[in-house]
Coordinates of C-alpha atoms in Angstrom, one line a residue:
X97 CA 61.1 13.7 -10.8
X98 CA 64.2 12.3 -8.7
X99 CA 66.8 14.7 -9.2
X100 CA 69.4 12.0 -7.7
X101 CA 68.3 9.2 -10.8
X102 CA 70.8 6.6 -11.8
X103 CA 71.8 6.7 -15.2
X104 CA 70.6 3.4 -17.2
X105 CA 71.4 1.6 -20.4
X106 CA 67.9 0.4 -21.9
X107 CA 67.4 -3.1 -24.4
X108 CA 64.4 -2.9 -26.4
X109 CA 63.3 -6.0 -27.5
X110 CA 61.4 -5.6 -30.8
X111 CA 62.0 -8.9 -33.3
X112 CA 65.2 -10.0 -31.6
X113 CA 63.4 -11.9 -28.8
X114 CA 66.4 -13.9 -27.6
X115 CA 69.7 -13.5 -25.2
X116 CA 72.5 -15.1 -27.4
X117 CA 73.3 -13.5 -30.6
X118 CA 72.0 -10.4 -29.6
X119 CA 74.4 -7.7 -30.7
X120 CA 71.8 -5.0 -28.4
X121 CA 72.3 -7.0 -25.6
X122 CA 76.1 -7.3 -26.0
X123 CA 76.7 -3.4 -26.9
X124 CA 74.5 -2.5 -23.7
X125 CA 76.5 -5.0 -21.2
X126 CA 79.9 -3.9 -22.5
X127 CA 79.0 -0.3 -20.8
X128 CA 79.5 0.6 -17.3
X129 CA 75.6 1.4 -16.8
X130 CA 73.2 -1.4 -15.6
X131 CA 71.3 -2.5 -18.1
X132 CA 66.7 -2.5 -17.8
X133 CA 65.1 -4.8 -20.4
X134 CA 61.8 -4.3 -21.2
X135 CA 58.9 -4.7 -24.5
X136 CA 56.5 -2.6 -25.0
X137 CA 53.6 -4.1 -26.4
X138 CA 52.6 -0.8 -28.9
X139 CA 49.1 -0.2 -29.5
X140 CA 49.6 1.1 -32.8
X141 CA 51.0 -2.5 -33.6
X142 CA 48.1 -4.2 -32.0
X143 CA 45.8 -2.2 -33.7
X144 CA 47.1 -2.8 -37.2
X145 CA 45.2 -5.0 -39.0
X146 CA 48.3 -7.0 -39.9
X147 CA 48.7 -8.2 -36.7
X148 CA 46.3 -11.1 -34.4
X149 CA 46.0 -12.5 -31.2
X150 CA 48.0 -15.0 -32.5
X151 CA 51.2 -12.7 -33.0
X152 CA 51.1 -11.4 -29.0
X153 CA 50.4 -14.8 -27.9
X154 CA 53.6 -16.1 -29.4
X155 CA 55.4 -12.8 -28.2
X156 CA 54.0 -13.8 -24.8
X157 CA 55.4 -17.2 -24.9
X158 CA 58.9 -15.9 -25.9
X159 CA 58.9 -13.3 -23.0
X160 CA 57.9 -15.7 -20.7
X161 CA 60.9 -18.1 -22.2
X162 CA 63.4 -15.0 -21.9
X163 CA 62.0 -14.5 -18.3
X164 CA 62.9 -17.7 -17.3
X165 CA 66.3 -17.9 -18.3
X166 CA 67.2 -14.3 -16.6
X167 CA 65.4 -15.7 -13.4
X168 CA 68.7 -17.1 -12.4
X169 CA 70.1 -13.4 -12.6
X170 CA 67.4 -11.9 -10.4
X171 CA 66.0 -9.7 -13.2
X172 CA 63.0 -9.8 -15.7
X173 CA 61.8 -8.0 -18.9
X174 CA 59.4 -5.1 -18.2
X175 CA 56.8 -5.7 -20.4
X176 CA 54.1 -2.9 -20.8
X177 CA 50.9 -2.2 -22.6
X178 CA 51.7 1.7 -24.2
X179 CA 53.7 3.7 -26.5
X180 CA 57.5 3.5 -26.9
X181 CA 57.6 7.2 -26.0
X182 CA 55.3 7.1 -23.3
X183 CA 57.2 4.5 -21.8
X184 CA 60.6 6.2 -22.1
X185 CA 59.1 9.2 -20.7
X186 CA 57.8 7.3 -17.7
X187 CA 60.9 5.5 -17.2
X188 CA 62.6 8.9 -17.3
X189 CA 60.9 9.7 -13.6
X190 CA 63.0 7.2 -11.9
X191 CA 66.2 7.0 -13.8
X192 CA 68.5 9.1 -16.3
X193 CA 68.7 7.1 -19.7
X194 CA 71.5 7.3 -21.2
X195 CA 71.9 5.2 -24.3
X196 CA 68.8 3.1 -26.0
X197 CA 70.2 -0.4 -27.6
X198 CA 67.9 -2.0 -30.4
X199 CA 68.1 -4.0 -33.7
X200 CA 67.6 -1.7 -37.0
X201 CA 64.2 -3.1 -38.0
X202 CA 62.7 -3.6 -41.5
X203 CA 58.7 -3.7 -40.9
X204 CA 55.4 -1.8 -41.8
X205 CA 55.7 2.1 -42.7
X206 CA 54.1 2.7 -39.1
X207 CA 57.1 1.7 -37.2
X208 CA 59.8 3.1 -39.8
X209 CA 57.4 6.2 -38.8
X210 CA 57.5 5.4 -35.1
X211 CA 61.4 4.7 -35.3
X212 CA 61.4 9.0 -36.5
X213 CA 59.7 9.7 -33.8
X214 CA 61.7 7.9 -31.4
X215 CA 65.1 9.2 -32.5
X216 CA 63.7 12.6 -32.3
X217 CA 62.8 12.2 -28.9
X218 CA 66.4 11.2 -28.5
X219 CA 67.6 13.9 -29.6
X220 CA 65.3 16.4 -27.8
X221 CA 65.3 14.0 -24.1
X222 CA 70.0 13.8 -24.6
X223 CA 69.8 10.0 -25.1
X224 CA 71.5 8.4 -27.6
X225 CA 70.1 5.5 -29.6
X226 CA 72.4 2.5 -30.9
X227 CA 70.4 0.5 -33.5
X228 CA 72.6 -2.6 -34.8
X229 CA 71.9 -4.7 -38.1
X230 CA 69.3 -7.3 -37.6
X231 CA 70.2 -10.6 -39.6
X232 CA 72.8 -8.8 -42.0
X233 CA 70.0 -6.7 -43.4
X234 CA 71.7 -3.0 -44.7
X235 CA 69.5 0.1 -44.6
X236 CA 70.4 2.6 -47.0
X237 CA 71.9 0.9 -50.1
X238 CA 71.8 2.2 -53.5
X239 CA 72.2 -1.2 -55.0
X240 CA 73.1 -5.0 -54.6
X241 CA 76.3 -4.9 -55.5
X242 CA 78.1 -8.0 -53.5
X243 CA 75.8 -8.2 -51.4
X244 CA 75.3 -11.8 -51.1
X245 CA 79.2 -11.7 -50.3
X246 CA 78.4 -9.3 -47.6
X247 CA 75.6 -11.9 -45.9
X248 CA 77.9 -14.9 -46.2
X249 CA 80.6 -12.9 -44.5
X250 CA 78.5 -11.7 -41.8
X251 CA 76.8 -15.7 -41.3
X252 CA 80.1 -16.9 -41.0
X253 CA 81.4 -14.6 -38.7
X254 CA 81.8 -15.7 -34.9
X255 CA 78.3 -15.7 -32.8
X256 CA 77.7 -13.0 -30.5
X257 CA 77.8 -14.8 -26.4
X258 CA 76.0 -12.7 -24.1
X259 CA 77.4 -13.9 -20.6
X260 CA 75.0 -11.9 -18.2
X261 CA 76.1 -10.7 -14.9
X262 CA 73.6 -9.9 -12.1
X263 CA 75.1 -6.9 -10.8
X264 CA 75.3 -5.4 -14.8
X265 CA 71.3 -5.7 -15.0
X266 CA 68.4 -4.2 -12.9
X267 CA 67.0 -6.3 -10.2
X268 CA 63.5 -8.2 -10.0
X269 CA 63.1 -6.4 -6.7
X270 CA 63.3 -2.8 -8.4
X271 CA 61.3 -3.7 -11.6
X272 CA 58.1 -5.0 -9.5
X273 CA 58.0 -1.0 -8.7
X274 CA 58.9 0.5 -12.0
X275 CA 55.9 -1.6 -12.5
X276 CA 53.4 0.4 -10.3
X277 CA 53.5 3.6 -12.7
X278 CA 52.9 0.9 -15.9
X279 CA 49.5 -0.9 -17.6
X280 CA 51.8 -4.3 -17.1
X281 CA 51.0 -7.4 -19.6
X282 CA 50.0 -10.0 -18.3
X283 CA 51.9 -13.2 -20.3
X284 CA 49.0 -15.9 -19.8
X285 CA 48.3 -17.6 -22.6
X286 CA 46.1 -20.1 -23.8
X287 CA 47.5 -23.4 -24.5
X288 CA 46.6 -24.8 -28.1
X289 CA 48.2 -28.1 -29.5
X290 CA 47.5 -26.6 -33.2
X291 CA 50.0 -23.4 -32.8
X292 CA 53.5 -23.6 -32.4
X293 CA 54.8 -22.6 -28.8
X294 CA 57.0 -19.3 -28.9
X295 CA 60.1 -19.0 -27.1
X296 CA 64.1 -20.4 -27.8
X297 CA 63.7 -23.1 -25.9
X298 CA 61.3 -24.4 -28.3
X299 CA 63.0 -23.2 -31.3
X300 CA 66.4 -25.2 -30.4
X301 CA 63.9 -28.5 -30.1
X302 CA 62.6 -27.5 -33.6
X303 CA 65.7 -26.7 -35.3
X304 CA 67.6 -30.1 -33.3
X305 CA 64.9 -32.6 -34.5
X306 CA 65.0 -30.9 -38.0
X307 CA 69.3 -31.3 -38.0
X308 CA 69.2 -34.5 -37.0
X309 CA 66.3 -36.1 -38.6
X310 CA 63.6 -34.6 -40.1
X311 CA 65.9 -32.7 -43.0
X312 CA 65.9 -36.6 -44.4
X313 CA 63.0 -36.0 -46.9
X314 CA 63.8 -32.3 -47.3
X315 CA 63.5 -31.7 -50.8
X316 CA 61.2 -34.6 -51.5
X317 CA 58.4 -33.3 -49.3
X318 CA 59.1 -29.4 -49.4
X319 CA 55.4 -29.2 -52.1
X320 CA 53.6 -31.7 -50.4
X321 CA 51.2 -29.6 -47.9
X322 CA 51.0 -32.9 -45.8
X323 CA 54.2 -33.9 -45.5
X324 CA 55.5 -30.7 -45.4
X325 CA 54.5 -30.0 -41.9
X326 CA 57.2 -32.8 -40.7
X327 CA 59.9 -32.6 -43.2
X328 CA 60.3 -28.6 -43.5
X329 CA 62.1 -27.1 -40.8
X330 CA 59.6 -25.3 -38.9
X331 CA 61.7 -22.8 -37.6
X332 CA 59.9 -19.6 -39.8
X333 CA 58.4 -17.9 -36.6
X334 CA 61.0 -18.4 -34.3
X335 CA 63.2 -16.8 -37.0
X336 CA 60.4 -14.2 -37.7
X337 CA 60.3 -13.0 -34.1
X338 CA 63.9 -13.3 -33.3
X339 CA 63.9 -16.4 -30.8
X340 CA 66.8 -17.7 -32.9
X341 CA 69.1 -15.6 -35.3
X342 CA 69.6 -16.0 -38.7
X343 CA 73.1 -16.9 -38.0
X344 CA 72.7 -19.5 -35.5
X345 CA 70.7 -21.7 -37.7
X346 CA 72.9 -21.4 -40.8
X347 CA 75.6 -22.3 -38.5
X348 CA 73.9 -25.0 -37.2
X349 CA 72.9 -26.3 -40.7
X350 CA 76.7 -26.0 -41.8
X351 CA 77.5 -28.0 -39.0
X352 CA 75.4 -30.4 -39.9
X353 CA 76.3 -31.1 -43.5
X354 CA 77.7 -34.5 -44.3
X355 CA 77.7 -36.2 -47.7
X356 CA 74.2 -38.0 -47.0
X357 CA 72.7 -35.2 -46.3
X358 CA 73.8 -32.2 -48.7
X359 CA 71.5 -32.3 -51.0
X360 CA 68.8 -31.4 -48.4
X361 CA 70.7 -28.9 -46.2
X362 CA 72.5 -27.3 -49.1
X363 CA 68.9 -26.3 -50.5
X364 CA 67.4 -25.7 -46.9
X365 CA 71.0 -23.1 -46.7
X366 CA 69.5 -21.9 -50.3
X367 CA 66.2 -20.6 -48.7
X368 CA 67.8 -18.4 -45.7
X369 CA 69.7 -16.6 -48.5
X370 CA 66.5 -16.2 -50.4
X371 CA 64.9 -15.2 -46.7
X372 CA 67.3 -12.3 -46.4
X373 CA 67.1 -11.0 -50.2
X374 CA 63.6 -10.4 -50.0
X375 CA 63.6 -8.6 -46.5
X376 CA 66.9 -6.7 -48.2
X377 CA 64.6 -6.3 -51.1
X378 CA 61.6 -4.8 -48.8
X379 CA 63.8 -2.6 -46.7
X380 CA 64.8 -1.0 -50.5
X381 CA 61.4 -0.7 -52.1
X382 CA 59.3 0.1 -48.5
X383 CA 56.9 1.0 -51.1
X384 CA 56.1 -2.5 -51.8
X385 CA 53.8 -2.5 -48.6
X386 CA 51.0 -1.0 -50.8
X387 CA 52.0 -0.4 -54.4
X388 CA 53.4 -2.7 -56.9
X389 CA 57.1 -3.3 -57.5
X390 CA 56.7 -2.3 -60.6
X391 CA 55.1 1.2 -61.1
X392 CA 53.6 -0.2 -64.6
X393 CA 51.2 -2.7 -63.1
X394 CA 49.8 -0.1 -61.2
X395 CA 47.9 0.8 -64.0
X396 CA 46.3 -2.8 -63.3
X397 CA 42.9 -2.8 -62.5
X398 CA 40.4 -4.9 -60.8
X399 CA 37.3 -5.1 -59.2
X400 CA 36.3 -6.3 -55.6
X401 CA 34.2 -9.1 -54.9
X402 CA 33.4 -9.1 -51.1
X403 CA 31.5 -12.5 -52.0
X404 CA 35.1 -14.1 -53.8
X405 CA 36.9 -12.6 -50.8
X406 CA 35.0 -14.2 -48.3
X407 CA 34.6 -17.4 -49.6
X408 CA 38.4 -17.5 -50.3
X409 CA 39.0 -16.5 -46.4
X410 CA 37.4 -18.9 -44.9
X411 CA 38.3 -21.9 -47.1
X412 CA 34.8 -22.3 -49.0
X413 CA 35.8 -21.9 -52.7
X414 CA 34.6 -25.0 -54.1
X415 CA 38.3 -26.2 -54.7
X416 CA 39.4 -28.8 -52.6
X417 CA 43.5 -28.0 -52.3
X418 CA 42.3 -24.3 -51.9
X419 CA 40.1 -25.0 -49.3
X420 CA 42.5 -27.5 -47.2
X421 CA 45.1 -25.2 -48.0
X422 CA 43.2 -21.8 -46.4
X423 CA 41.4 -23.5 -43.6
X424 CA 44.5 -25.8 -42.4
X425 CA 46.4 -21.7 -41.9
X426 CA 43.6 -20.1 -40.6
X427 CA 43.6 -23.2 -37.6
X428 CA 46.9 -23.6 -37.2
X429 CA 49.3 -20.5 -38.7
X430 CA 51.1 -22.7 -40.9
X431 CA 51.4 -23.9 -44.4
X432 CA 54.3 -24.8 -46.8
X433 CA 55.5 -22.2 -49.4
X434 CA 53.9 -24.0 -52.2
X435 CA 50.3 -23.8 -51.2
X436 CA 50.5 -20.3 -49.6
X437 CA 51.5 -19.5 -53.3
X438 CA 48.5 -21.2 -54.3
X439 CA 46.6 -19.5 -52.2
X440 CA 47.9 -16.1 -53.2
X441 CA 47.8 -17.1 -57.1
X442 CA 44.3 -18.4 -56.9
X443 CA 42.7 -15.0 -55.3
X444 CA 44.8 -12.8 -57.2
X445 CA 44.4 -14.6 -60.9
X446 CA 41.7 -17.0 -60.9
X447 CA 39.3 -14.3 -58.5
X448 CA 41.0 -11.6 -59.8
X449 CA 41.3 -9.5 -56.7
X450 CA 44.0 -6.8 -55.9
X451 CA 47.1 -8.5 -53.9
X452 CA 46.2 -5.8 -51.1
X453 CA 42.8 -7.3 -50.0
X454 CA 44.4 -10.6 -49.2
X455 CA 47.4 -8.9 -47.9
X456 CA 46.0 -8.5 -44.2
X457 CA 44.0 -11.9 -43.9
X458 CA 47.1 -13.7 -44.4
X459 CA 49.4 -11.2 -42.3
X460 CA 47.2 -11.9 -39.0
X461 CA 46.8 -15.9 -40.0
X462 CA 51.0 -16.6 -40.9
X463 CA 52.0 -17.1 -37.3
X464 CA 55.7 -16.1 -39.6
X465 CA 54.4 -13.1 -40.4
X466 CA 57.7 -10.8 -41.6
X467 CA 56.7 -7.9 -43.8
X468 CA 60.2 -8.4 -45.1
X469 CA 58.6 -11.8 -46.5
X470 CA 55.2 -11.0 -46.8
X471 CA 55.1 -8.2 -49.4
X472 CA 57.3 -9.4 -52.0
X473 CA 56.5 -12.7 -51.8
X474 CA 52.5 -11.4 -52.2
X475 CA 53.6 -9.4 -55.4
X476 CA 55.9 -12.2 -57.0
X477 CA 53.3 -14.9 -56.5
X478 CA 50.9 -11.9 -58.0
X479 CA 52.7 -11.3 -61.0
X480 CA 53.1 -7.9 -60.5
X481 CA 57.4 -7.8 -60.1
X482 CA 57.5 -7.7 -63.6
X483 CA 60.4 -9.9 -63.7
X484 CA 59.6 -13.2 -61.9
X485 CA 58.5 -16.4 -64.0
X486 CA 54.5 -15.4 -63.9
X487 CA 52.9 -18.9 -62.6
X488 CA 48.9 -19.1 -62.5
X489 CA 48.8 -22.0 -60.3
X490 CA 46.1 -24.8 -61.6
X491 CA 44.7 -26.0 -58.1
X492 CA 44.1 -29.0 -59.2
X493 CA 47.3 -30.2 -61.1
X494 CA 48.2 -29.1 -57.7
X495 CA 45.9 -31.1 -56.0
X496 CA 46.7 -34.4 -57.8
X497 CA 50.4 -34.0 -57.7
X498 CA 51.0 -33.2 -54.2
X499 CA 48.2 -34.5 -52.0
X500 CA 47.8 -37.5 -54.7
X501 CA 45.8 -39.9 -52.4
X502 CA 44.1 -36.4 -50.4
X503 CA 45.3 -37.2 -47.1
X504 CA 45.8 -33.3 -46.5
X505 CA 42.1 -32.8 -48.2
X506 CA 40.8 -35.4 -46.4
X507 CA 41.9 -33.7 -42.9
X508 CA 40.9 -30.4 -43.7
X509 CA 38.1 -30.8 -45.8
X510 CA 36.2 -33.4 -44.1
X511 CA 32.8 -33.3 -46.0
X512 CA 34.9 -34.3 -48.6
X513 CA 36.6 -37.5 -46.8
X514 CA 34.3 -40.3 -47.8
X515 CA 34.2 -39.4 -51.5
X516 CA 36.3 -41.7 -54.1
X517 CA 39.3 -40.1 -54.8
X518 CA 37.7 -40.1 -58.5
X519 CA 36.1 -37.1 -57.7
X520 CA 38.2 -36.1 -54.5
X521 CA 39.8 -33.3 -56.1
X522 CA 37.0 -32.5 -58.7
X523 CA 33.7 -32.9 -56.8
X524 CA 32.3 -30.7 -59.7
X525 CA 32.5 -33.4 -62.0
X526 CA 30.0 -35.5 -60.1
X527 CA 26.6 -36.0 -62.2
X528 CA 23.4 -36.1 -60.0
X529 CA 23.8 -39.7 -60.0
X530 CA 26.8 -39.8 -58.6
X531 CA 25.6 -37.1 -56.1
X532 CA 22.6 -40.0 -55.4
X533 CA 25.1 -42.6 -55.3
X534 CA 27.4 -41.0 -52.8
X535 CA 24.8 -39.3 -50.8
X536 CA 27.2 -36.4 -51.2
X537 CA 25.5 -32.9 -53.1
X538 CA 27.2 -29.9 -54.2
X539 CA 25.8 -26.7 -53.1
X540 CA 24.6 -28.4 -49.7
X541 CA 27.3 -30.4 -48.3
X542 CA 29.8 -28.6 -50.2
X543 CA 30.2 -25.6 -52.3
X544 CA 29.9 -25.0 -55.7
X545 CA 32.9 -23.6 -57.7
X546 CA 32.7 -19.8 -57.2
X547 CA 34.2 -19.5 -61.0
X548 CA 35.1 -21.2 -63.8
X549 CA 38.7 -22.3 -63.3
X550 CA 39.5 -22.7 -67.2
X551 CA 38.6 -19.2 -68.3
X552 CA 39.7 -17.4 -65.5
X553 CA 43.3 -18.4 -65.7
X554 CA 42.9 -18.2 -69.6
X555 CA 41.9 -14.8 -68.6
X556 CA 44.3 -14.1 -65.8
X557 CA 47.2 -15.3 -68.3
X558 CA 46.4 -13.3 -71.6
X559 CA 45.7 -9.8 -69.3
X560 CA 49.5 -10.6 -67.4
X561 CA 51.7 -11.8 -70.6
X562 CA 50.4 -8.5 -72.3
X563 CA 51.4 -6.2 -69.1
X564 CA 55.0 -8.2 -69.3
X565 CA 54.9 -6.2 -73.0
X566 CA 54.0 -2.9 -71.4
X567 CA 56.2 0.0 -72.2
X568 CA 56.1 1.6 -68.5
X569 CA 56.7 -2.0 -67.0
X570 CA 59.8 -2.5 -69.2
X571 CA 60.7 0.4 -68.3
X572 CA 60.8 0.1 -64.4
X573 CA 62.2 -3.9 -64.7
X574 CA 65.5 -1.9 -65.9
X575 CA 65.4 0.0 -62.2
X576 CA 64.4 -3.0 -60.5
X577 CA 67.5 -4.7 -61.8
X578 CA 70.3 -2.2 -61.5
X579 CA 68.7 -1.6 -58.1
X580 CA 68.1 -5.3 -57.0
X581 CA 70.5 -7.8 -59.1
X582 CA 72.8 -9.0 -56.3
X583 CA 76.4 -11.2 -58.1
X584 CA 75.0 -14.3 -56.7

């Protein structure tokens, strides 16, 4: 070990992969140490099942984006294939560390545990760790007591402008031989036209076509799984991974308000508050990652069908809007809110499954995936909150309201393209006639229904409305309000 080692500020980019509005990275360049930057790419995290290629390949992209802007400082992210320890550690032969600046983060139990680990170290290695608030998100509250307030104070407030200085960060020249004693990542990546593109770069061009043009049909589209995919906003990963802040795009859509376009932008405004309850909510109940919100539908049981689960996965159901719905996410990591609750709905009431078998499929396929989002969103559209409206969506009310002439069927579901839209969104109802008549035959060129929609949500329904009646879940929906009910 060099006993003559520089003492060094450290960022540690986790889900805050940007430069401006960056409280870590203003906190580490307002001290006298230079600053290193670097991600470690943690092999517990890409060995959880949560997690896909198609998460590091958007991480990738964002580096690359953030390495490309701090080229004109003569610096660069040191990006690593290890453990956060391991790489502290291995830092700690060349320099003395004397302050670690991060965002507070609200994820899966393994990295709350990983998080004890690292202040420990800390603690034991004489560095101290600075962890800010990530997107006005409070750890250790008892309750929600104005805490909506608290957000709109905090979204209002003045953005954070990192103005970067190359003399304040640690040069290219010096990184390239940290990198010797490192497994570095390479940040290739495949190109695809189906995935969004990580980076902020990219997520400016989103949000800027969304402020100025694509918000038009806003509200009128937000259902439709079609014309979702122009109309919504798009920006869910970038906000996800941290390319953009919270802040900056509420700012942005504030900004953009006029009196022809409220109506949109004051319920796209709506959804980032809803975005930061349920992460708020999450980082309360951390629980919620495996258990039900309510401890009384734990007493909920159901069996596993591997067959169900399967079919479900990879969009072969036998319902049309179910199928378009799973195989357009599993191609290109998006879909609009409504059909991912359809999805969830249909496995968890009409298949009956447990909320935690479809939990990981749709983690690795949401290229959004925030656990913050992602478990109590799962529950709610589960009807297992025990306070939340209980909706059993009927996929093909769905179907026929929102993809009325199957345009998003059509595309995803092409065996089903050259049927009349008769039988479009019902191909069960075809007689063998019509099978000979349209050369089209269930069970060969598409499947058949894996259930019987009618009694499985009359099922689903009469099982849920009598758990609302449950003593223990009345019981725990009086903690989950005094814990949860914010005064907005």
């Amino acid at each position: 070990m060099n006993i003559n080692r520089e003492e060094i500020n450290i960022v540690w980019f986790k889900r805050d992969l940007r430069i401006q509005d960056n409280e870590a990275i203003q906190n580490a360049l307002l001290s006298k140490k230079r600053v290193l930057f670097i991600y470690v790419f943690e092999k517990l995290l890409q060995q959880d099942k949560h997690y896909s290629e198609r998460h590091w390949n958007f991480i990738k992209q964002s580096l690359n984006d953030l390495n490309q802007e701090l080229e004109a400082y003569n610096s660069e992210i040191l990006c690593v294939s290890s453990g956060i320890i391991s790489t502290l550690n291995q830092l700690l032969n060349t320099y003395k560390i004397n302050t670690i600046f991060s965002h507070q983060e609200t994820g899966l139990l393994i990295t709350y545990d990983r998080d004890k680990d690292v202040a420990r170290f800390c603690r034991n290695n004489s560095i101290h760790w600075k962890e800010n608030k990530n997107n006005a998100i409070l750890r250790g509250l008892p309750n929600r007591k104005d805490w909506f307030e608290k957000w709109e104070d905090y979204m209002n407030s003045n953005l954070i402008e990192n103005h970067i200085k190359s003399e304040k960060i640690i040069a290219t020249e010096e990184i390239k031989e940290l990198k010797k004693g490192f497994q570095v990542v390479n940040l290739e990546t495949p190109s695809s036209k189906k995935i969004q593109k990580g980076g902020t770069k990219t997520a400016w061009k989103y949000a800027n076509t969304f402020f100025k043009t694509r918000h038009k049909q806003y509200m009128f589209h937000i259902s439709k799984p079609a014309l979702a995919r122009e109309s919504c906003s798009r920006l869910s990963p970038y906000i996800s991974w941290g390319n953009v802040s919270i802040r900056q795009i509420y700012q942005k859509a504030i900004e953009s308000r006029n009196d022809n376009n409220k109506r949109h932008l004051d319920a796209f405004i709506s959804r980032l508050r809803w975005q930061a309850h349920f992460i708020q909510k999450f980082e309360m109940e951390h629980t919620m990652e495996k258990e039900s919100l309510n401890k009384g539908f734990q007493k909920l049981k159901k069996s596993i069908s591997e067959k169900y689960q399967e079919a479900w996965k990879i969009g072969k159901t036998g319902f049309p809007l179910v199928d378009a719905s799973m195989r357009c996410l599993n191609e290109t990591g998006y879909l609009n809110f409504r059909m991912r609750a359809l999805l969830v709905s249909f496995f968890t009431h009409i298949l009956w499954q447990p909320w935690q078998e479809a939990s990981k499929h749709l983690s690795q396929m949401f290229l959004d995936f925030e656990p913050g989002i992602h478990f109590p969103q799962l529950q709610m559209n589960s009807g297992e909150t025990g306070l939340d409206t209980l909706r059993i969506y009927n996929p093909i009310k769905n179907s026929k309201e929102h993809d009325e002439d199957a345009t998003f069927i059509k595309k995803w579901v092409p065996e089903l393209a050259k049927l009349p839209n008769t039988f479009i969104h019902e191909p069960y109802l075809m007689t063998s006639l019509d099978e000979q008549f349209n050369n089209f035959y269930l069970g060969k060129d598409y499947p058949k229904t894996i259930v019987e929609l009618k009694h499985a949500r009359k099922k689903a329904t009469e099982i849920l409305w009598k758990m609302k009646d449950d003593k223990d879940v009345i019981a725990d929906n009086k903690r989950i309000l005094k814990k949860h009910t914010t005064s907005k």
